[in-house]
Structure formats: structure tokens, C-alpha cells
XYZ file of C-alpha atoms in Angstrom:
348
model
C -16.588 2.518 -5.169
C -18.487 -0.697 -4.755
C -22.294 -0.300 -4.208
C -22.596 -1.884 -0.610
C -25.875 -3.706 -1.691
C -23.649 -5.809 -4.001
C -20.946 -6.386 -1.454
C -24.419 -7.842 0.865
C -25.104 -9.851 -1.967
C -21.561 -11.372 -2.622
C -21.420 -12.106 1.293
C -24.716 -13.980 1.178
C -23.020 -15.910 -2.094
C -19.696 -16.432 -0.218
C -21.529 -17.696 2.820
C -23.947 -20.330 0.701
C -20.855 -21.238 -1.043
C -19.457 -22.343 2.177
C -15.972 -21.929 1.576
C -13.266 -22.154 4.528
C -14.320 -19.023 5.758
C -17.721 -19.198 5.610
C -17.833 -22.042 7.351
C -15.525 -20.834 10.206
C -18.200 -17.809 10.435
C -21.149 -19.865 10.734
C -19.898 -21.963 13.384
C -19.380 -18.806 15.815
C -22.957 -17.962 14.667
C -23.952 -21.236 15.366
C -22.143 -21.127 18.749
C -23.568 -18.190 19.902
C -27.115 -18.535 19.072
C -27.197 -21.662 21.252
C -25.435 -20.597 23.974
C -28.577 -17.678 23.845
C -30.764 -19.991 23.483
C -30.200 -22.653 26.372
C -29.442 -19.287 29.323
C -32.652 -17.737 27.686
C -34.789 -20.986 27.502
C -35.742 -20.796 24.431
C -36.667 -23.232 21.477
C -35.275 -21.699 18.943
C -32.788 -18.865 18.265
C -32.264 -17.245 14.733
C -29.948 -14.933 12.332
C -32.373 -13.165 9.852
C -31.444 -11.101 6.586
C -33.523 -9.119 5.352
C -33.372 -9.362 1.103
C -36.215 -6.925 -0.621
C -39.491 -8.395 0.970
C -38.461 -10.958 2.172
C -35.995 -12.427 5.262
C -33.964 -15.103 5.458
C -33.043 -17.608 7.914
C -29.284 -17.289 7.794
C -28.360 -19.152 11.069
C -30.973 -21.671 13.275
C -29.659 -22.769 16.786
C -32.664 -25.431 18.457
C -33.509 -27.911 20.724
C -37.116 -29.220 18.701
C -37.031 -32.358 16.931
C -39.079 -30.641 14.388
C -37.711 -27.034 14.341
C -40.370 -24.854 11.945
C -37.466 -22.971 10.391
C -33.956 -24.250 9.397
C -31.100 -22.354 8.307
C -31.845 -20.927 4.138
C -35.449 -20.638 4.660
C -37.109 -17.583 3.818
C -40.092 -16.168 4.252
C -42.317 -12.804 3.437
C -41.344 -10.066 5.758
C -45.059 -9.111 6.094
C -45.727 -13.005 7.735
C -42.847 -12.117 11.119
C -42.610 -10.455 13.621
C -38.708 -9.616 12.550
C -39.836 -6.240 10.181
C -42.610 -4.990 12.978
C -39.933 -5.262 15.956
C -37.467 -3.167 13.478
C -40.618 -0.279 12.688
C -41.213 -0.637 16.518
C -45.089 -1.492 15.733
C -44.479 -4.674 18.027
C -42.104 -5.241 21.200
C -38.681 -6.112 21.553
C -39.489 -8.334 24.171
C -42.392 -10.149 24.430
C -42.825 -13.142 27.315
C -46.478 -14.492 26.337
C -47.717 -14.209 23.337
C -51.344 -14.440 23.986
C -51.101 -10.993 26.249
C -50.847 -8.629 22.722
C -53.687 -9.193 21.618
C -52.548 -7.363 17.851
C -49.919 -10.709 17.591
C -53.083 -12.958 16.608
C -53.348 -11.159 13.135
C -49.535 -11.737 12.271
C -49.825 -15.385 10.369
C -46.643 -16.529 12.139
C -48.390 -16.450 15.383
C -50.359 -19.135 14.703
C -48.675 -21.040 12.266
C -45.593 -21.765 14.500
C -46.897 -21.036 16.914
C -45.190 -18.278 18.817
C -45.689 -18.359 22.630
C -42.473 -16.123 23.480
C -40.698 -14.137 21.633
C -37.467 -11.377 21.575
C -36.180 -9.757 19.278
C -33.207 -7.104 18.074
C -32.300 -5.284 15.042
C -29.003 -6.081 14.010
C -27.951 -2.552 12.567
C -24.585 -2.383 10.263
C -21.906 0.458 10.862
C -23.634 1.946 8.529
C -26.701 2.612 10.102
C -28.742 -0.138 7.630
C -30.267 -2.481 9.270
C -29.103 -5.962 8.201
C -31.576 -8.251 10.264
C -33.092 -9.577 13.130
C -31.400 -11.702 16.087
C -34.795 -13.401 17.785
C -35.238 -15.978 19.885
C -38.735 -17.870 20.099
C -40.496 -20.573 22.084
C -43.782 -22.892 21.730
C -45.102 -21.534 24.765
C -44.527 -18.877 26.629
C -41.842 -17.641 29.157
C -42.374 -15.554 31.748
C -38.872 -15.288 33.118
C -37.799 -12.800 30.360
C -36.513 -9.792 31.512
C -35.506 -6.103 30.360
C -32.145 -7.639 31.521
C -32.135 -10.470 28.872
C -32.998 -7.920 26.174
C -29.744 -5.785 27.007
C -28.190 -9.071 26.990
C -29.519 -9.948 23.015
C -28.544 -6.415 22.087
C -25.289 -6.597 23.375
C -24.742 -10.195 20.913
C -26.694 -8.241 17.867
C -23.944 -5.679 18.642
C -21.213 -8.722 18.086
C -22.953 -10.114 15.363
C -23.051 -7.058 13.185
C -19.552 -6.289 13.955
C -18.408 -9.300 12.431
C -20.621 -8.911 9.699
C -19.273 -5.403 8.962
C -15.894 -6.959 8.697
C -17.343 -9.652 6.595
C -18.602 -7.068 4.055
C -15.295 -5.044 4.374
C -13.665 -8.249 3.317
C -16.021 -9.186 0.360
C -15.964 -5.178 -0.828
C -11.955 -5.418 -0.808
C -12.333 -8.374 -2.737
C -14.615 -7.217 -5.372
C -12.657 -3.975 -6.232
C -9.564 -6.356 -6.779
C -11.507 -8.155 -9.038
C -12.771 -5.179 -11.242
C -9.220 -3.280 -10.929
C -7.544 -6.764 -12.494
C -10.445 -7.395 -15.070
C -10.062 -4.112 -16.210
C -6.401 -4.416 -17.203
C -6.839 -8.092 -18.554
C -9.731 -5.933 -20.924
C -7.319 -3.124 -21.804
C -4.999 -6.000 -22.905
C -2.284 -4.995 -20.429
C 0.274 -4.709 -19.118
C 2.872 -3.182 -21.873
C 5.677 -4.971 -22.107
C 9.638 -2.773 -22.357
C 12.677 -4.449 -23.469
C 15.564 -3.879 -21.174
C 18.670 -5.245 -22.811
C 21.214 -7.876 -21.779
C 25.019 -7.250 -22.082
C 27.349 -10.444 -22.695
C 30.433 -8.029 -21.052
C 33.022 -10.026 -23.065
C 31.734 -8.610 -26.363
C 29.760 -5.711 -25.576
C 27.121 -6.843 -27.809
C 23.097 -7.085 -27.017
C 22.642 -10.855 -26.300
C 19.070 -10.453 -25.883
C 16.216 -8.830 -23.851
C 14.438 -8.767 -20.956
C 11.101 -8.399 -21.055
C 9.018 -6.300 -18.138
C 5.593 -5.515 -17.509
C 4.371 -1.696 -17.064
C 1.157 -1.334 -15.922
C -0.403 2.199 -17.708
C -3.817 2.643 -15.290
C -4.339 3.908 -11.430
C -3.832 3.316 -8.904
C -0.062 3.464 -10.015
C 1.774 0.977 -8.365
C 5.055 -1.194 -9.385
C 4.292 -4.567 -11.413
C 4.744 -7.064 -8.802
C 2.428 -5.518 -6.727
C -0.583 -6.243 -9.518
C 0.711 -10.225 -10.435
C 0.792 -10.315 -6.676
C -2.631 -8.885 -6.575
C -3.941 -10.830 -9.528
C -2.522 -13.939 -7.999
C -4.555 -13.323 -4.717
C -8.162 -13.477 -6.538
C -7.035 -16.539 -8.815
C -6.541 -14.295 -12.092
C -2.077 -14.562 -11.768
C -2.045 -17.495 -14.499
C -4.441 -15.307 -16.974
C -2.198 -11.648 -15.988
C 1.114 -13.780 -16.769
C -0.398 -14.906 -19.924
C -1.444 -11.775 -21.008
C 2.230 -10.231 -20.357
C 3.822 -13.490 -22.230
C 1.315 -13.065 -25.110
C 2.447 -8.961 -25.316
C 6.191 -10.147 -25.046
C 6.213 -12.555 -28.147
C 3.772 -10.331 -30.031
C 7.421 -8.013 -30.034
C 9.290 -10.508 -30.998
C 7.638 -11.612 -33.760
C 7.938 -8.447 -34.938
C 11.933 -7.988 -34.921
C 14.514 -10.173 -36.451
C 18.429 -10.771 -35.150
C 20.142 -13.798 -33.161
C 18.876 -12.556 -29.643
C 16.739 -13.569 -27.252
C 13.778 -12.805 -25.485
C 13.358 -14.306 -21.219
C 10.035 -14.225 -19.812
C 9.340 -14.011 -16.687
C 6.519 -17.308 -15.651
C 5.488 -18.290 -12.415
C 5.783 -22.366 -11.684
C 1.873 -22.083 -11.924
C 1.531 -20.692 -14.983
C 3.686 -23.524 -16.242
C 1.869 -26.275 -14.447
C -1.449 -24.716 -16.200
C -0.324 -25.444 -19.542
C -1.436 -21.797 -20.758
C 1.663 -21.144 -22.354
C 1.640 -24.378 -24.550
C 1.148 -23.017 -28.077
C 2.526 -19.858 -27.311
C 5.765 -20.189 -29.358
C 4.794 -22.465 -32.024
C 5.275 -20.317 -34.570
C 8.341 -18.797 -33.481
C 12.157 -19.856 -33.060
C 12.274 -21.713 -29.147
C 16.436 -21.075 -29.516
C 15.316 -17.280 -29.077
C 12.961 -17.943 -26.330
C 14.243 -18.490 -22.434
C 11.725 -18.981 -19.537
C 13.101 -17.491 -16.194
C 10.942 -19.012 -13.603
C 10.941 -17.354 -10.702
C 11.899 -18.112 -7.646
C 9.992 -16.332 -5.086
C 6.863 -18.846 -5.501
C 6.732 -22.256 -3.784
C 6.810 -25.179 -5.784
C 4.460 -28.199 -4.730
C 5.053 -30.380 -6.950
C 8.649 -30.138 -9.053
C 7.857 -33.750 -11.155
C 5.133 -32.272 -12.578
C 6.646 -29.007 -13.395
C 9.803 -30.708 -14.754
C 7.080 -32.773 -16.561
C 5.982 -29.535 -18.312
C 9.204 -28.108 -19.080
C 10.084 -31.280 -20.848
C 8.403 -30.217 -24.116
C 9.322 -27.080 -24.081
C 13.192 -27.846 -23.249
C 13.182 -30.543 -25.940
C 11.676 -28.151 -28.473
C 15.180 -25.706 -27.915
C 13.713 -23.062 -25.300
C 16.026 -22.724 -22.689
C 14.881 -22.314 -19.229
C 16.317 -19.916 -16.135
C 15.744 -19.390 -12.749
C 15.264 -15.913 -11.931
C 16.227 -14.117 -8.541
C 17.962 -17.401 -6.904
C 18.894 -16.541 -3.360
C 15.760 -14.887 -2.885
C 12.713 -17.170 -2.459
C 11.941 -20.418 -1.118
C 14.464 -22.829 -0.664
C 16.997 -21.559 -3.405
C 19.024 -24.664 -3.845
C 16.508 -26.872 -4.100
C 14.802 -25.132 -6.425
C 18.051 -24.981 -8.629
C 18.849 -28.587 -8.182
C 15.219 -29.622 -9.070
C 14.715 -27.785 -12.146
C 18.651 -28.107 -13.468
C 17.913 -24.649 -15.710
C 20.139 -23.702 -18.093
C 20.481 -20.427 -16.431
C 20.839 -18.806 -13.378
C 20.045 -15.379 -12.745
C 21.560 -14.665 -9.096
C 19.366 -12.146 -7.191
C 20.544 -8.466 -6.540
C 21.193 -9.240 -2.837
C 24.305 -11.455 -3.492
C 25.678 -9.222 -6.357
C 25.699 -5.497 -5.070
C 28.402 -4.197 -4.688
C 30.400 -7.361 -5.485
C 32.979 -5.296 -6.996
């Protein structure tokens, strides 16, 4: 189980990293705090997080020249109004300022200043309470209603409903992460031999070599590369597998050989150069599968080169499977072709 506190923190990470989806979540934000902002009136509208004792300015939506916040500002709790609204020492709603007389000891009042001012918790499915969504203005507003408080409630209600999904996302995320770092750590996967016929002699030719993944949850092996793959850690699984595979050979003798499975990626990453150095290539064929898509076959033919000059021969595996099975065929002219299971059952 992933602590949820972490999963907060690796949202706030993801959303100062401002990868594609961060950004596509801040501009929603960003969209919605100003369309609350110009039917409300209001200077300035604003996402707040609350991190240990202090909040910060996750989203600003205003119309001031000089706002007196922008978006990654923080500030002590104990200096807002956003923690007091939340304890429910202060209003939700507040049109003037000046009429609470308790406001002129809070240092944002005057530092601002604060004329107008509402305010809503934005409570997670949880029941924490993630922030405030507050809108502000220089001076003070009369026209604010009980009816434009329902209305801010209603958007906190939006906001922390993508947020919840947000943290759903980045908690998914992180337990794929530990469940592949743990089996890089425990060296796996295993690697069994299955053994390859030539009919015609009835003789072991050589082996195939598979992954078995010994660790919960228990699930077949192309469900973890795919996995591993997802998160960015498929080249370094592959590896490991490839580095388990030639361990066994190195450790048997005879005129067989041994096929790997390798993804185009792993290939393009040059993580397998060195591998077989040591060892006889003429024993060593690389079935590339065929189920990934290939950007960029020059380059990948570019990295075969070595190896194919060096003796290892190279397959494609499962062609008639994947994406765009002739081309891939033509473009890497393997030495091999492994037809997938789909065109051979029940040939006979």
C-alpha cells in the first residue's frame, strides 16, 4: 500500500515537472478559476495546498497588473485566511473586509490588502482536506451572496474530484514502480530453456530462452515487460532477462544455440553491446519481436550491423502478429522467421 502523503507529494512533483499531463490539468484549473473570477468580480482567484505549515499557491487566475501572489508561492498558514476558513474561526464568505473586525490581526489583511474575500475547503474522497479554493479582491464587494458560495463549493467539489483521480493515477504509478524495482533487485526474472526440434533429425538445435517471474502478484511474463515498459524500466527488465540467459549459457557446452527474446528498443539503447563478448555469437540468435513499433528501422539496422557482422544471427519473432508484419520482415532481412501461432495451428 502506498502511504497517500507520498502519492500528494509525487502529484505536487509531477505537476512542477509539467509534463503533458500536468500541463493539460493546469489549464482546466486555470480555466476555471477565471471563469470564477470574472462572474464573481473578483481580482484574484486561487488553488491552495496545504504542505505541513505552510500553503501553496498551486493555481493564480487575475486581472491585476501586479497580482500579490503568483502560481508556486507559498506562504505560512498562520499569515491566511485559507487554514481559519477550514477550522471555521473565520467565514466562508466574507463581502467587506473591514466589517470583522478580528480580520485586522491576520497579517494578510493588510499586507495585500484583502477587501473581499470567499473561501472553500477543497476536501479529498478521503475526507483530508487538500486546500483552499478563494477568491479575493482589493476592495470590497458587496454583491456576494450565500448563492455564490454554493456556487464555489460546487467547483471545490470539481476540483477535488479531479485531484482524487490525479492521486489515483500517481499512487498506480508508484506501486508499478516499487513492484518492477523489486524484481530488477531480486535479479529476476529466471530464465527456462524450452528446446527447439530441427524435425528432420530429431536432434536439440538449440533453446529458447523464457522469463518466469517467481514474486506476487503472479501474473504471465508479458504482462510485467509490458508493465516495466509503461514506467520506462522495459530496456533495464530485458537486460536483466538477457544477462540471466547468457549467464546459462556460459555455463553449458554443445553446438546449439541460445534466441533471446529483445525488444527494437532495447537494441536501439545499445544495452546489450558487450553482452556476448566473451562468448561464441554463432550460438547466439536475437528474435526481435514483432509486436513493438519500430520508428526508426536505419538506426536499428544500424545496430544490428555489429552484431550480425560479429556471427549472431538475428530473427523475427511472432511475424503475423504485430505492426505491419511485412515491413518489418523486409526492413530487418533476419535470418529467421519465427511465424506466429495464429497462422500455424492447426496447419496440419
Amino acid at each position: 500500500m502506498i502511504d497517500s502523503k507520498k502519492g500528494e507529494d509525487a502529484l505536487t512533483d509531477a505537476w512542477l515537472d509539467g509534463g503533458p499531463g500536468a500541463v493539460a490539468i493546469a489549464r482546466n484549473v486555470d480555466r476555471l478559476l477565471q471563469a470564477v473570477r470574472r462572474h464573481l468580480d473578483m481580482d484574484v482567484a486561487f488553488v491552495s495546498e496545504f504542505h505541513g505549515s505552510h500553503r501553496i499557491f498551486r493555481h493564480v487566475a487575475t486581472r491585476l497588473d501586479r497580482a500579490p501572489i503568483r502560481a508556486g508561492d507559498s506562504s505560512p498558514l498562520e499569515d491566511g485566511y485559507c487554514m481559519r476558513v477550514v477550522e471555521g474561526s473565520i467565514p466562508q464568505l466574507i463581502p467587506d473586509t473591514a466589517a470583522i473586525p478580528a480580520l485586522e490581526h491576520i497579517p494578510e489583511t493588510q499586507l495585500v490588502p484583502i477587501g473581499a474575500h470567499i473561501s472553500v475547503p477543497i476536501q479529498l474522497r478521503d475526507g483530508r482536506v487538500y486546500g483552499t479554493f478563494c477568491c479575493f479582491s482589493l476592495a470590497s464587494n458587496l454583491s456576494l451572496s450565500q448563492r455564490d458560495l454554493h456556487m464555489m463549493r460546487a467547483f471545490a467539489d470539481l476540483l477535488a474530484y479531479q485531484i482524487d483521480g490525479d492521486l489515483d493515477a500517481v499512487q498506480a504509478h508508484e506501486e508499478k514502480v516499487a513492484r518492477i524495482t523489486s524484481v530488477l533487485e531480486l535479479g529476476q526474472p529466471h530464465i527456462v530453456y524450452q528446446p527447439i526440434y530441427r524435425s528432420s533429425t530429431r536432434r536439440i538445435v538449440g533453446v529458447e530462452c523464457l522469463s518466469r517471474f517467481e514474486l506476487e502478484p503472479r501474473r504471465t511474463p508479458d504482462v510485467w515487460f509490458a508493465e516495466a515498459r509503461e514506467i520506462g524500466l522495459g530496456v533495464r527488465l530485458e537486460l536483466n532477462a538477457i544477462l540471466s540467459a547468457l549467464d546459462g549459457l556460459r555455463q553449458t557446452t554443445g553446438d546449439f544455440y541460445v534466441a533471446l527474446n529483445v525488444s527494437p528498443q532495447t537494441i536501439i539503447s545499445g544495452g546489450i553491446d558487450g553482452y556476448i563478448d566473451d562468448l561464441d555469437p554463432h550460438r547466439v540468435v536475437l528474435e526481435i519481436t514483432e509486436h513493438s513499433l519500430v520508428d526508426d528501422y536505419k538506426l536499428l539496422n544500424e545496430r544490428l550491423l555489429p552484431l550480425r557482422e560479429s556471427g549472431v544471427r538475428i530473427a523475427v519473432d511472432d511475424a503475423g502478429a504485430g505492426y505491419a508484419s511485412m515491413r518489418h520482415v523486409l526492413a530487418i532481412q533476419p535470418d529467421i522467421i519465427k511465424l506466429d501461432l495464429s497462422l500455424t495451428r492447426d496447419i496440419d
